[in-house]
């Protein structure tokens, strides 16, 4: 290296990414100013040094703006002692008056295993209720139930290395290109290196589908028909593994009979799924002939009122061919959250007790003895949707929410939000000072450690336990969640059972419980880690459970090892006839699908802080087919009201050829903090799967109508600024502050009247062309550009790229005219495409045209775009195709503008 | 025989006329110029800058006496024309009758003094000529307290100049905002802020009742009873055309000396140009229309077929270090579609007025760099709808294809 020797850099700390369930290793290096430099850990087996756009931007998300930094009681700052006393006192009183089932904890896949363990122990062993549930219920519980039905326990049989060795990878209800980008890169690498085929099953042509060798556009809810058809095909084509079927499984006959009922022949499967027969045949042929098959599935399977049966139908095909637990083959549930798996391991779901033990009397007794618990829960608690129903009915009177935002994420979210106000006690452990849940009258807010400050373990989708290590000091009075729960437990009189002084103490206890009276019948066994010293815990290398006495992990299960059923045999499942929980109607003729976008995570409390991540899709939107849009009189970027029987949102339209006619897609990320009308949870029906209790979030009957607003615009400000009631708005992080996109009714004159008051005390420069309906404002405080506001007619709405560049550059007072001009100081990079390296559409188009960058590799070489996480590669290919298809004189990067 | 041409007045317009006449018709006339001030024509527009010390006196000079001699122009300064004998075709100066065949009146205007008690006290003055500047400059270092009455361009310039001399200066304006005819509320606020930043105390709605003093100015009393001590009072409440000479000669007078499109007065051998002239009901208190009249008349007297059809009022004045430009129709009640840009921090205010897809008016404060471009757009009547959203932010190219035929409305300079 030619770099000058600088001051010695602090050593990078190995930790784990807090986003999806891939569980990538991260090297984090504090910059000493509260920020972090982040790169992928080349030694972590999940990612081998890669990070996706979200992980790469972690350093931008650790700022303290908006953080909850001290306890609050009844809206006022309080001491920890007072806050903990209030929580413990009220919980004890409510339990005494109304019984243990009147209280509940609602946890999160964001919590570390140690946090989860302590909360679960307090509720199920000491309060005496099963009412511990988690947002994993909305995410993975159908996979949990599916695993338990088929394998006897919640166990992922395979591992990520199978993706490197498979000859066929089937993605079902998974947009891995956006939601698990690093695993998707592994799949693409396999294809490039070994020729693996990739099949994507999804109702809409996602970014993953764009990359697939074969895309099967399955009708919503019909995955079961597709896989029943596959099972029938395998049976009829002699592709079954008779030895495995006979020696290792039960129930094949019944399952096949049901499959024949659901999918008697390819024509009926084609009818049910909407997939062309030829494509079905191609898929079935691939599955039959390529032995090394991994079937990955995610929320498209899980978030369904029949999600558990969908998992069963998929697993059936692997069991029938004996393709499980061997290199390159098996079903692989791609978990949504960073530690959904860890939470499941300690019992963080209401229908599991602890350490993969259930509510059988012997298990209750065993856990009770291990914990020395006075008041063991005797039965399953309430699953998430039922829990909030019980709150609404007044049966649950105290709720402690940790690290999640149910007022946004649950189905029928407006009702959930309203019901929170009925609680006698609402406690929220949070990082942020305000969100849709805390703002509904939380009695106590407890400042919890955030990702960069937490210390403990997480488990990823391949059962790999990784250390998450603190890389930043605890700010203000923030505390780890396990500390907070332990402190409340102590004040409730259980100090001796919660003596933890550090995360390692809890991990050892958890590991010991998994091994406690475990004669090999429970696969989840961390016995080899139960005696880990503090040093050993600190240095723990990523390891896959079960972990033997020698400390060695286990990559694959069930090729040889018996399943965790009483007889050791796997169970085939005979799924119910596939159908959606609710049908479309005249009033609600569309099927509304929901999901994630590439650069955001959940309700954006973390990813939403990153300007890079905010650029990709800055406003809540609904995708629909251009033919539907034309019929409804909607153009791209218009505003539309999307309604269901539950509620309604107002969203920007995106016309997408890949969205089947009659269907809609909207992302889940926007909350009341980031949008005026973008809470998708409020639209989702609360129909749940009978086994998992997971709600059907991807198929709500919906209507869509134009919601014309004559004026559109944006506001860039250093701090978030509220707009007048009646204004539609959405907020995203930008470099140097917050960007708010808005739409308004009324005249430009009215806007010109209220806009200057948005920034009290600022020096205002503004521009008004009332005749053209244009108003622009730049506000300065002490010479620094504080806000930029543009409003114009909806038909010619202002775009913010130029103003954003100026805002980021901290324009001085003399920059007012520049700010108001809407002109670029330099070349306009256009809407962001590559979030990792901040490369915009116009820059890419320019490289294609003038630098001859006619492949993604060439673009990568010229601009670095697409060379890190690769999640923009599909978009790059679309841009390349579009550029190639457009005569040079008609090219206009605007036509590709991603709003 | 060479015809005799007499020019009464030796201000900026007069000189411009002489220069153009010498260019177009050298030797055609036997020219005599009568100037009341001692110095030959100087740049009156720069008096404020001279007062403020931004230029020196040589910076205000145009032509040395040698130029007049070289052009065979008789220049008589330091004496005013006292009468015109139209029958005899002579002009009286200091008892001498100077004969003319053609007479050009370029007598300019005189400052208006308020009809209030005390206006005749020593220490009360106007701001019109070099002598006024000298009187004010003499106060440097005396600690004199100054009051300027009048919040128009000239008053602002006077107040600015006095403040620059280090004198305690108060600007009184009877209206509720400065330059009320040229500015709206926000523009006036910028100007006021600029003035205050330069050390001028600004009092609005200040209705002067009287000047108080025993033998010389001691204070000024406002109608509301406020008394402001003062050693100097500068009155800058406007000018009126100097028409006495013409009136006494029996020429048609309105607000100024009435002229036709050929700039002839009611006597076809007598012409009037500049601030003293009234053309189509308009009296211009600005130098540029005067220049256009001078150019037109010089052309006509050189035998060319020129007419004056009025001026696009476009002015580019420096007010107390704050550039101001205005052209065309910018009044609030002028109709059209105004586009406004206001940047008080940058000291910038702009108003563009569109009518029928064309630029009809432009008002620029703070940065007048693009004034010429706007003026050319106004005059060319070029369609500007295609650049409407760029118009405010600096020069951009007009779309080329179908450039509308331009219809010039003013004489070529």
XYZ file of N, CA and C in Angstrom, chain A residues 407-622:
648
model
N -47.858 -1.566 16.616
C -48.888 -0.668 16.091
C -48.725 -0.420 14.602
N -47.580 -0.811 14.068
C -47.358 -0.719 12.624
C -47.453 -2.086 11.970
N -46.839 -3.085 12.607
C -46.557 -4.321 11.894
C -47.657 -5.362 11.966
N -48.533 -5.284 12.929
C -49.572 -6.303 13.036
C -50.681 -6.057 12.024
N -51.400 -7.124 11.676
C -52.590 -6.929 10.844
C -53.604 -6.023 11.552
N -54.451 -5.420 10.766
C -55.480 -4.530 11.314
C -54.827 -3.529 12.281
N -53.747 -2.940 11.830
C -52.862 -2.195 12.726
C -53.513 -0.962 13.349
N -54.502 -0.402 12.678
C -55.156 0.755 13.302
C -55.911 0.330 14.559
N -56.536 -0.865 14.480
C -57.248 -1.346 15.670
C -56.241 -1.691 16.770
N -55.134 -2.297 16.376
C -54.094 -2.625 17.361
C -53.621 -1.348 18.051
N -53.391 -0.323 17.243
C -52.900 0.933 17.804
C -53.911 1.503 18.787
N -55.172 1.422 18.399
C -56.200 1.971 19.280
C -56.309 1.152 20.560
N -56.146 -0.171 20.442
C -56.367 -1.013 21.631
C -55.272 -0.807 22.672
N -54.090 -0.329 22.231
C -53.013 -0.105 23.207
C -53.441 0.894 24.278
N -54.311 1.791 23.888
C -54.750 2.821 24.836
C -55.608 2.232 25.955
N -56.077 0.977 25.762
C -56.940 0.381 26.788
C -56.155 -0.269 27.920
N -54.859 -0.413 27.739
C -54.052 -1.142 28.726
C -53.924 -0.370 30.040
N -53.913 -1.114 31.147
C -53.597 -0.487 32.438
C -52.112 -0.149 32.512
N -51.331 -0.970 31.829
C -49.886 -0.726 31.835
C -49.322 -1.084 30.468
N -48.745 -0.118 29.806
C -48.008 -0.376 28.564
C -46.565 0.057 28.790
N -45.683 -0.929 28.739
C -44.255 -0.670 28.908
C -43.586 -0.938 27.566
N -42.727 -0.043 27.150
C -42.028 -0.255 25.887
C -40.531 -0.072 26.114
N -39.777 -1.127 25.828
C -38.313 -1.018 25.830
C -37.903 -0.687 24.412
N -37.234 0.423 24.238
C -37.021 0.929 22.881
C -35.669 1.616 22.735
N -35.278 1.777 21.493
C -34.148 2.629 21.133
C -34.626 4.031 20.811
N -35.814 4.132 20.207
C -36.251 5.436 19.707
C -37.207 6.099 20.687
N -37.151 7.398 20.709
C -37.966 8.152 21.666
C -39.434 8.135 21.277
N -39.707 7.917 19.983
C -41.099 7.990 19.553
C -41.319 7.033 18.394
N -42.379 6.248 18.477
C -42.844 5.491 17.321
C -44.349 5.278 17.472
N -44.946 4.572 16.536
C -46.402 4.445 16.539
C -46.908 3.720 17.785
N -46.053 2.880 18.382
C -46.457 2.144 19.582
C -46.288 3.008 20.830
N -45.132 3.671 20.950
C -44.918 4.470 22.164
C -45.869 5.657 22.214
N -46.253 6.131 21.021
C -47.052 7.358 21.020
C -48.500 7.088 21.398
N -48.847 5.818 21.632
C -50.223 5.517 22.044
C -50.304 5.347 23.550
N -49.771 6.284 24.256
C -49.987 6.304 25.691
C -49.186 5.280 26.457
N -47.951 5.013 26.016
C -47.112 4.119 26.813
C -46.904 4.738 28.190
N -47.088 3.910 29.233
C -46.922 4.440 30.593
C -45.455 4.552 30.956
N -44.682 3.575 30.504
C -43.262 3.587 30.836
C -42.446 3.301 29.575
N -41.472 4.154 29.324
C -40.517 3.904 28.236
C -39.155 3.617 28.853
N -38.548 2.514 28.413
C -37.264 2.112 28.971
C -36.213 2.138 27.874
N -35.134 2.884 28.074
C -34.121 3.034 27.018
C -33.261 1.781 26.914
N -33.371 1.113 25.781
C -32.649 -0.139 25.596
C -31.422 0.079 24.729
N -30.450 -0.784 24.924
C -29.251 -0.755 24.090
C -29.641 -1.014 22.640
N -28.930 -0.358 21.739
C -29.168 -0.585 20.312
C -28.094 -1.527 19.770
N -28.272 -1.874 18.507
C -27.415 -2.896 17.900
C -25.936 -2.732 18.244
N -25.394 -1.566 18.007
C -23.954 -1.384 18.165
C -23.484 -1.478 19.606
N -24.423 -1.483 20.525
C -24.078 -1.457 21.954
C -24.357 -2.787 22.640
N -24.994 -3.703 21.900
C -25.461 -4.932 22.551
C -24.389 -6.012 22.536
N -24.467 -6.883 23.527
C -23.492 -7.945 23.675
C -24.246 -9.238 23.942
N -24.042 -10.232 23.094
C -24.734 -11.496 23.292
C -24.597 -12.357 22.060
N -25.622 -13.180 21.824
C -25.553 -14.082 20.672
C -26.833 -13.996 19.847
N -26.684 -14.348 18.577
C -27.826 -14.481 17.668
C -27.646 -15.804 16.911
N -28.741 -16.339 16.396
C -28.680 -17.557 15.585
C -29.261 -17.246 14.213
N -28.540 -17.626 13.181
C -29.030 -17.318 11.843
C -29.826 -18.483 11.257
N -30.172 -18.362 9.972
C -31.085 -19.331 9.344
C -30.494 -20.727 9.217
N -29.196 -20.859 9.385
C -28.590 -22.204 9.289
C -28.155 -22.697 10.666
N -28.855 -22.258 11.708
C -28.579 -22.688 13.086
C -27.214 -22.244 13.574
N -26.688 -21.201 12.996
C -25.340 -20.795 13.388
C -25.420 -19.692 14.433
N -24.837 -19.999 15.581
C -24.808 -19.021 16.671
C -23.577 -18.141 16.485
N -23.799 -16.809 16.433
C -22.688 -15.869 16.298
C -22.754 -14.873 17.439
N -21.595 -14.429 17.802
C -21.554 -13.386 18.833
C -21.903 -12.033 18.228
N -22.758 -11.322 18.909
C -22.909 -9.904 18.591
C -22.165 -9.163 19.689
N -21.219 -8.346 19.286
C -20.364 -7.708 20.294
C -20.595 -6.194 20.286
N -20.520 -5.620 21.480
C -20.697 -4.166 21.581
C -19.501 -3.473 20.941
N -19.799 -2.521 20.078
C -18.724 -1.754 19.459
C -18.803 -0.279 19.835
N -19.873 0.086 20.472
C -20.043 1.476 20.918
C -20.449 1.457 22.387
N -20.119 2.510 23.119
C -20.546 2.556 24.525
C -22.053 2.764 24.616
N -22.626 2.350 25.730
C -24.051 2.601 25.970
C -24.266 4.101 26.109
N -25.148 4.682 25.334
C -25.351 6.137 25.436
C -26.364 6.472 26.528
N -26.229 7.640 27.088
C -27.197 8.097 28.091
C -27.348 7.062 29.191
N -28.599 6.733 29.496
C -28.860 5.744 30.534
C -29.331 4.424 29.936
N -29.051 4.216 28.661
C -29.519 2.982 28.015
C -28.901 1.759 28.671
N -29.674 0.655 28.665
C -29.233 -0.595 29.296
C -29.572 -1.760 28.382
N -28.853 -2.864 28.499
C -29.221 -4.059 27.730
C -30.594 -4.564 28.160
N -31.303 -5.160 27.222
C -32.638 -5.661 27.547
C -32.602 -6.701 28.663
N -31.593 -7.590 28.637
C -31.552 -8.615 29.694
C -31.389 -7.982 31.061
N -30.643 -6.877 31.103
C -30.461 -6.184 32.390
C -31.798 -5.604 32.861
N -32.526 -5.025 31.929
C -33.794 -4.383 32.301
C -34.770 -5.420 32.834
N -34.883 -6.544 32.108
C -35.838 -7.577 32.538
C -35.404 -8.163 33.881
N -34.116 -8.392 34.022
C -33.625 -8.948 35.296
C -33.904 -7.996 36.455
N -33.751 -6.705 36.189
C -33.972 -5.724 37.255
C -35.442 -5.690 37.670
N -36.340 -5.832 36.696
C -37.771 -5.881 37.040
C -38.070 -7.171 37.799
N -37.479 -8.278 37.335
C -37.692 -9.562 38.014
C -37.267 -9.452 39.475
N -36.134 -8.809 39.692
C -35.644 -8.670 41.062
C -36.632 -7.874 41.904
N -37.160 -6.795 41.318
C -38.112 -5.976 42.074
C -39.446 -6.682 42.277
N -39.703 -7.708 41.468
C -40.926 -8.497 41.684
C -40.684 -9.609 42.694
N -39.473 -9.671 43.209
C -39.195 -10.646 44.262
C -38.446 -11.876 43.803
N -37.896 -11.842 42.584
C -37.246 -13.050 42.055
C -35.750 -12.840 41.866
N -35.159 -12.040 42.704
C -33.757 -11.661 42.497
C -32.849 -12.886 42.398
N -33.110 -13.883 43.179
C -32.166 -15.003 43.223
C -32.174 -15.800 41.929
N -33.277 -15.748 41.195
C -33.341 -16.484 39.925
C -32.819 -15.651 38.764
N -32.558 -14.398 39.004
C -32.097 -13.498 37.928
C -30.837 -12.761 38.375
N -29.798 -13.490 38.694
C -28.603 -12.855 39.293
C -27.589 -12.429 38.245
N -28.003 -12.294 36.989
C -27.039 -12.152 35.892
C -26.275 -10.840 35.971
N -24.982 -10.959 35.761
C -24.155 -9.766 35.737
C -23.644 -9.487 34.335
N -23.738 -10.489 33.490
C -23.298 -10.278 32.114
C -23.987 -11.296 31.217
N -23.900 -11.024 29.925
C -24.610 -11.875 28.973
C -24.104 -13.310 29.049
N -22.814 -13.470 29.309
C -22.250 -14.826 29.341
C -22.936 -15.686 30.409
N -23.283 -15.068 31.528
C -23.973 -15.823 32.600
C -25.255 -16.436 32.047
N -25.964 -15.654 31.262
C -27.260 -16.109 30.743
C -27.059 -17.168 29.670
N -26.063 -16.922 28.799
C -25.823 -17.902 27.736
C -25.494 -19.270 28.322
N -24.661 -19.289 29.346
C -24.298 -20.567 29.955
C -25.525 -21.276 30.523
N -26.420 -20.483 31.136
C -27.626 -21.092 31.714
C -28.517 -21.657 30.615
N -28.644 -20.849 29.512
C -29.440 -21.311 28.367
C -28.846 -22.603 27.795
N -27.535 -22.615 27.606
C -26.880 -23.806 27.059
C -27.095 -24.998 27.982
N -27.008 -24.743 29.281
C -27.197 -25.834 30.239
C -28.625 -26.364 30.183
N -29.586 -25.474 29.992
C -30.983 -25.927 29.905
C -31.199 -26.808 28.671
N -30.542 -26.448 27.554
C -30.731 -27.295 26.366
C -30.191 -28.703 26.603
N -29.203 -28.786 27.466
C -28.591 -30.102 27.731
C -29.229 -30.808 28.919
N -30.037 -30.101 29.660
C -30.577 -30.608 30.936
C -31.501 -31.804 30.673
N -31.134 -32.902 31.234
C -31.902 -34.144 31.083
C -32.196 -34.418 29.610
N -31.205 -34.128 28.778
C -31.348 -34.330 27.337
C -30.554 -35.574 26.958
N -31.232 -36.678 26.846
C -30.552 -37.921 26.499
C -30.416 -38.090 25.011
N -30.345 -37.005 24.307
C -30.219 -37.096 22.855
C -31.549 -36.987 22.155
N -32.624 -36.936 22.921
C -33.927 -36.843 22.259
C -34.237 -35.435 21.786
N -33.526 -34.427 22.324
C -33.737 -33.061 21.843
C -32.522 -32.646 21.020
N -32.767 -32.342 19.769
C -31.645 -32.015 18.880
C -30.968 -30.722 19.329
N -31.780 -29.781 19.764
C -31.203 -28.515 20.252
C -30.440 -28.799 21.538
N -29.168 -28.938 21.421
C -28.319 -29.259 22.564
C -27.036 -28.451 22.449
N -26.883 -27.517 23.368
C -25.678 -26.682 23.383
C -24.787 -27.101 24.552
N -24.915 -28.375 24.936
C -24.177 -28.842 26.112
C -22.695 -28.515 26.035
N -22.155 -28.558 24.841
C -20.728 -28.296 24.683
C -20.344 -26.859 24.984
N -21.342 -26.000 25.148
C -21.042 -24.591 25.429
C -21.450 -24.174 26.843
N -21.995 -25.131 27.606
C -22.556 -24.766 28.912
C -21.480 -24.360 29.908
N -20.283 -24.824 29.666
C -19.222 -24.487 30.614
C -18.242 -23.464 30.048
N -18.683 -22.795 29.026
C -17.832 -21.793 28.387
C -17.452 -20.714 29.406
N -16.151 -20.438 29.523
C -15.748 -19.347 30.397
C -16.076 -18.005 29.763
N -15.926 -16.957 30.567
C -16.216 -15.616 30.028
C -15.353 -15.347 28.805
N -14.096 -15.734 28.888
C -13.173 -15.520 27.779
C -13.617 -16.321 26.550
N -14.000 -17.549 26.827
C -14.462 -18.409 25.739
C -15.711 -17.845 25.075
N -16.589 -17.298 25.901
C -17.806 -16.669 25.360
C -17.440 -15.454 24.513
N -16.528 -14.651 25.054
C -16.133 -13.462 24.305
C -15.541 -13.843 22.948
N -14.794 -14.915 22.930
C -14.079 -15.298 21.709
C -14.851 -16.288 20.852
N -16.069 -16.614 21.253
C -16.804 -17.695 20.594
C -16.863 -17.474 19.079
N -16.394 -18.463 18.345
C -16.471 -18.400 16.883
C -17.846 -18.890 16.458
N -18.332 -18.431 15.307
C -19.654 -18.865 14.845
C -19.740 -20.379 14.793
N -20.802 -20.929 15.361
C -20.918 -22.381 15.459
C -22.377 -22.800 15.267
N -22.582 -23.918 14.567
C -23.938 -24.393 14.291
C -24.347 -25.447 15.306
N -25.544 -25.275 15.896
C -26.010 -26.288 16.835
C -26.633 -27.455 16.073
N -26.697 -28.610 16.674
C -26.249 -28.922 18.039
C -24.726 -28.906 18.170
N -24.291 -28.559 19.405
C -22.865 -28.474 19.689
C -22.528 -29.588 20.675
N -21.705 -30.499 20.244
C -21.361 -31.638 21.093
C -20.447 -31.239 22.224
N -20.140 -32.252 23.051
C -19.290 -32.009 24.214
C -17.919 -31.491 23.778
N -17.540 -31.834 22.552
C -16.240 -31.371 22.060
C -16.282 -29.940 21.558
N -17.473 -29.318 21.623
C -17.587 -27.925 21.168
C -17.744 -27.808 19.672
N -17.797 -28.935 18.966
C -17.948 -28.904 17.511
C -19.410 -28.749 17.119
N -19.642 -27.979 16.109
C -21.008 -27.781 15.634
C -21.408 -28.837 14.625
N -22.619 -28.656 14.080
C -23.188 -29.647 13.175
C -23.768 -28.912 11.977
N -23.265 -29.241 10.786
C -23.727 -28.512 9.604
C -25.093 -29.006 9.137
N -25.276 -30.334 9.100
C -26.508 -30.888 8.519
C -27.106 -31.914 9.460
N -28.401 -32.064 9.363
C -29.120 -32.993 10.242
C -30.033 -33.874 9.414
N -30.283 -35.064 9.960
C -31.346 -35.978 9.493
C -30.967 -36.858 8.306
N -29.790 -36.668 7.742
C -29.415 -37.637 6.715
C -29.325 -39.011 7.376
N -28.730 -39.031 8.540
C -28.614 -40.270 9.311
C -29.420 -40.178 10.605
N -29.267 -39.064 11.274
C -29.827 -38.906 12.613
C -31.346 -38.998 12.597
N -31.925 -39.679 13.562
C -33.387 -39.751 13.618
C -34.010 -38.367 13.783
N -35.218 -38.275 13.291
C -35.975 -37.035 13.503
C -36.397 -36.958 14.963
N -36.897 -35.794 15.369
C -37.190 -35.620 16.806
C -38.623 -36.016 17.152
N -39.191 -36.908 16.359
C -40.523 -37.435 16.685
C -40.342 -38.614 17.637
N -41.431 -39.019 18.296
C -41.288 -40.136 19.250
C -40.684 -41.375 18.603
N -41.031 -41.647 17.338
C -40.487 -42.837 16.692
C -39.289 -42.531 15.804
N -38.874 -41.282 15.793
C -37.690 -40.926 15.023
C -37.938 -40.785 13.533
N -39.186 -40.949 13.114
C -39.498 -40.841 11.687
C -40.105 -39.466 11.381
N -39.765 -38.982 10.219
C -40.381 -37.732 9.775
C -41.838 -37.985 9.405
N -42.602 -36.908 9.455
C -44.031 -37.041 9.160
C -44.371 -36.321 7.855
N -45.002 -37.067 6.954
C -45.612 -36.380 5.812
C -46.855 -35.645 6.300
N -47.185 -34.596 5.590
C -48.357 -33.793 5.952
C -49.339 -33.841 4.792
N -50.595 -34.046 5.136
C -51.651 -33.952 4.123
C -52.273 -32.568 4.229
N -51.888 -31.694 3.319
C -52.333 -30.301 3.476
C -53.809 -30.111 3.131
N -54.363 -29.058 3.684
C -55.749 -28.702 3.355
C -55.798 -28.175 1.919
N -57.010 -28.175 1.359
C -57.184 -27.610 0.021
C -56.760 -26.144 0.022
N -55.895 -25.788 -0.921
C -55.401 -24.406 -0.884
C -56.470 -23.380 -1.269
N -56.590 -22.402 -0.459
C -57.482 -21.285 -0.773
C -57.100 -20.102 0.122
N -57.401 -18.918 -0.351
C -57.124 -17.735 0.464
C -58.174 -17.602 1.554
N -57.791 -16.946 2.630
C -58.713 -16.787 3.757
C -59.899 -15.910 3.369
N -59.659 -14.944 2.521
C -60.771 -14.110 2.052
C -60.664 -13.962 0.539
N -61.800 -13.928 -0.090
C -61.837 -13.823 -1.545
C -62.026 -12.356 -1.941
N -61.633 -12.048 -3.166
C -61.908 -10.714 -3.679
C -63.413 -10.571 -3.921
N -63.858 -9.356 -4.022
C -65.289 -9.087 -4.200
C -65.435 -7.899 -5.132
N -66.658 -7.539 -5.385
C -66.869 -6.378 -6.247
C -66.290 -5.114 -5.607
N -66.479 -5.049 -4.297
C -65.985 -3.862 -3.597
C -64.462 -3.879 -3.473
N -63.884 -5.080 -3.335
C -62.433 -5.213 -3.153
C -61.895 -6.197 -4.176
N -61.741 -5.745 -5.413
C -61.460 -6.681 -6.499
C -59.977 -7.057 -6.651
N -59.095 -6.405 -5.930
C -57.663 -6.695 -6.085
C -57.163 -7.541 -4.915
N -56.088 -8.291 -5.149
C -55.395 -8.985 -4.060
C -54.154 -8.164 -3.712
N -54.114 -7.729 -2.475
C -52.990 -6.900 -2.015
C -51.917 -7.767 -1.378
N -50.741 -7.718 -1.970
C -49.567 -8.413 -1.459
C -48.722 -7.383 -0.717
N -48.020 -7.815 0.326
C -47.147 -6.885 1.053
C -45.760 -7.499 1.168
N -44.776 -6.653 1.382
C -43.433 -7.199 1.527
C -42.399 -6.128 1.783
N -41.157 -6.536 1.616
C -40.043 -5.630 1.902
C -39.502 -5.039 0.612
N -38.756 -3.950 0.764
C -37.986 -3.425 -0.362
C -36.509 -3.610 -0.067
N -35.713 -3.380 -1.077
C -34.301 -3.758 -1.009
C -33.564 -3.077 0.138
N -33.807 -1.779 0.306
C -32.918 -1.003 1.165
C -33.533 -0.606 2.507
N -34.698 -1.161 2.824
C -35.264 -0.815 4.124
C -35.532 -2.064 4.942
N -35.683 -1.815 6.229
C -35.847 -2.902 7.175
C -36.997 -2.538 8.106
N -37.972 -3.404 8.177
C -39.090 -3.249 9.116
C -39.647 -1.828 9.116
N -39.764 -1.208 10.270
C -40.392 0.112 10.290
C -39.362 1.236 10.163
N -38.194 0.917 9.681
C -37.188 1.904 9.283
C -36.576 2.686 10.443
N -36.784 2.226 11.675
C -36.185 2.993 12.779
C -34.667 2.961 12.709
N -34.111 1.940 12.057
C -32.653 1.911 11.902
C -32.254 2.218 10.456
N -32.697 1.393 9.509
C -32.285 1.614 8.115
C -32.754 2.981 7.630
N -33.847 3.474 8.204
C -34.371 4.774 7.789
C -33.458 5.928 8.131
N -32.424 5.672 8.931
C -31.487 6.749 9.263
C -30.426 6.941 8.196
N -30.332 6.012 7.288
C -29.264 6.077 6.290
C -29.738 6.811 5.039
N -29.048 7.900 4.669
C -29.425 8.607 3.438
C -29.325 7.713 2.214
N -28.297 6.866 2.185
C -28.145 6.006 1.015
C -29.350 5.088 0.877
N -29.757 4.511 2.000
C -30.850 3.543 1.936
C -32.175 4.239 1.650
N -32.286 5.486 2.100
C -33.536 6.207 1.876
C -33.754 6.609 0.430
N -32.704 6.545 -0.359
C -32.800 7.064 -1.726
C -33.492 6.114 -2.687
N -33.444 4.833 -2.407
C -33.919 3.860 -3.392
C -35.415 3.985 -3.606
N -36.171 3.970 -2.543
C -37.623 4.119 -2.611
C -38.026 5.048 -1.461
N -38.078 6.349 -1.725
C -38.279 7.278 -0.609
C -39.720 7.424 -0.119
N -40.683 6.896 -0.848
C -42.078 7.088 -0.423
C -42.829 5.758 -0.498
N -43.845 5.606 0.341
C -44.630 4.372 0.294
C -45.358 4.272 -1.039
N -45.385 3.079 -1.595
C -45.936 2.955 -2.940
C -46.767 1.692 -3.073
N -47.512 1.650 -4.144
C -48.244 0.441 -4.516
C -47.900 0.142 -5.965
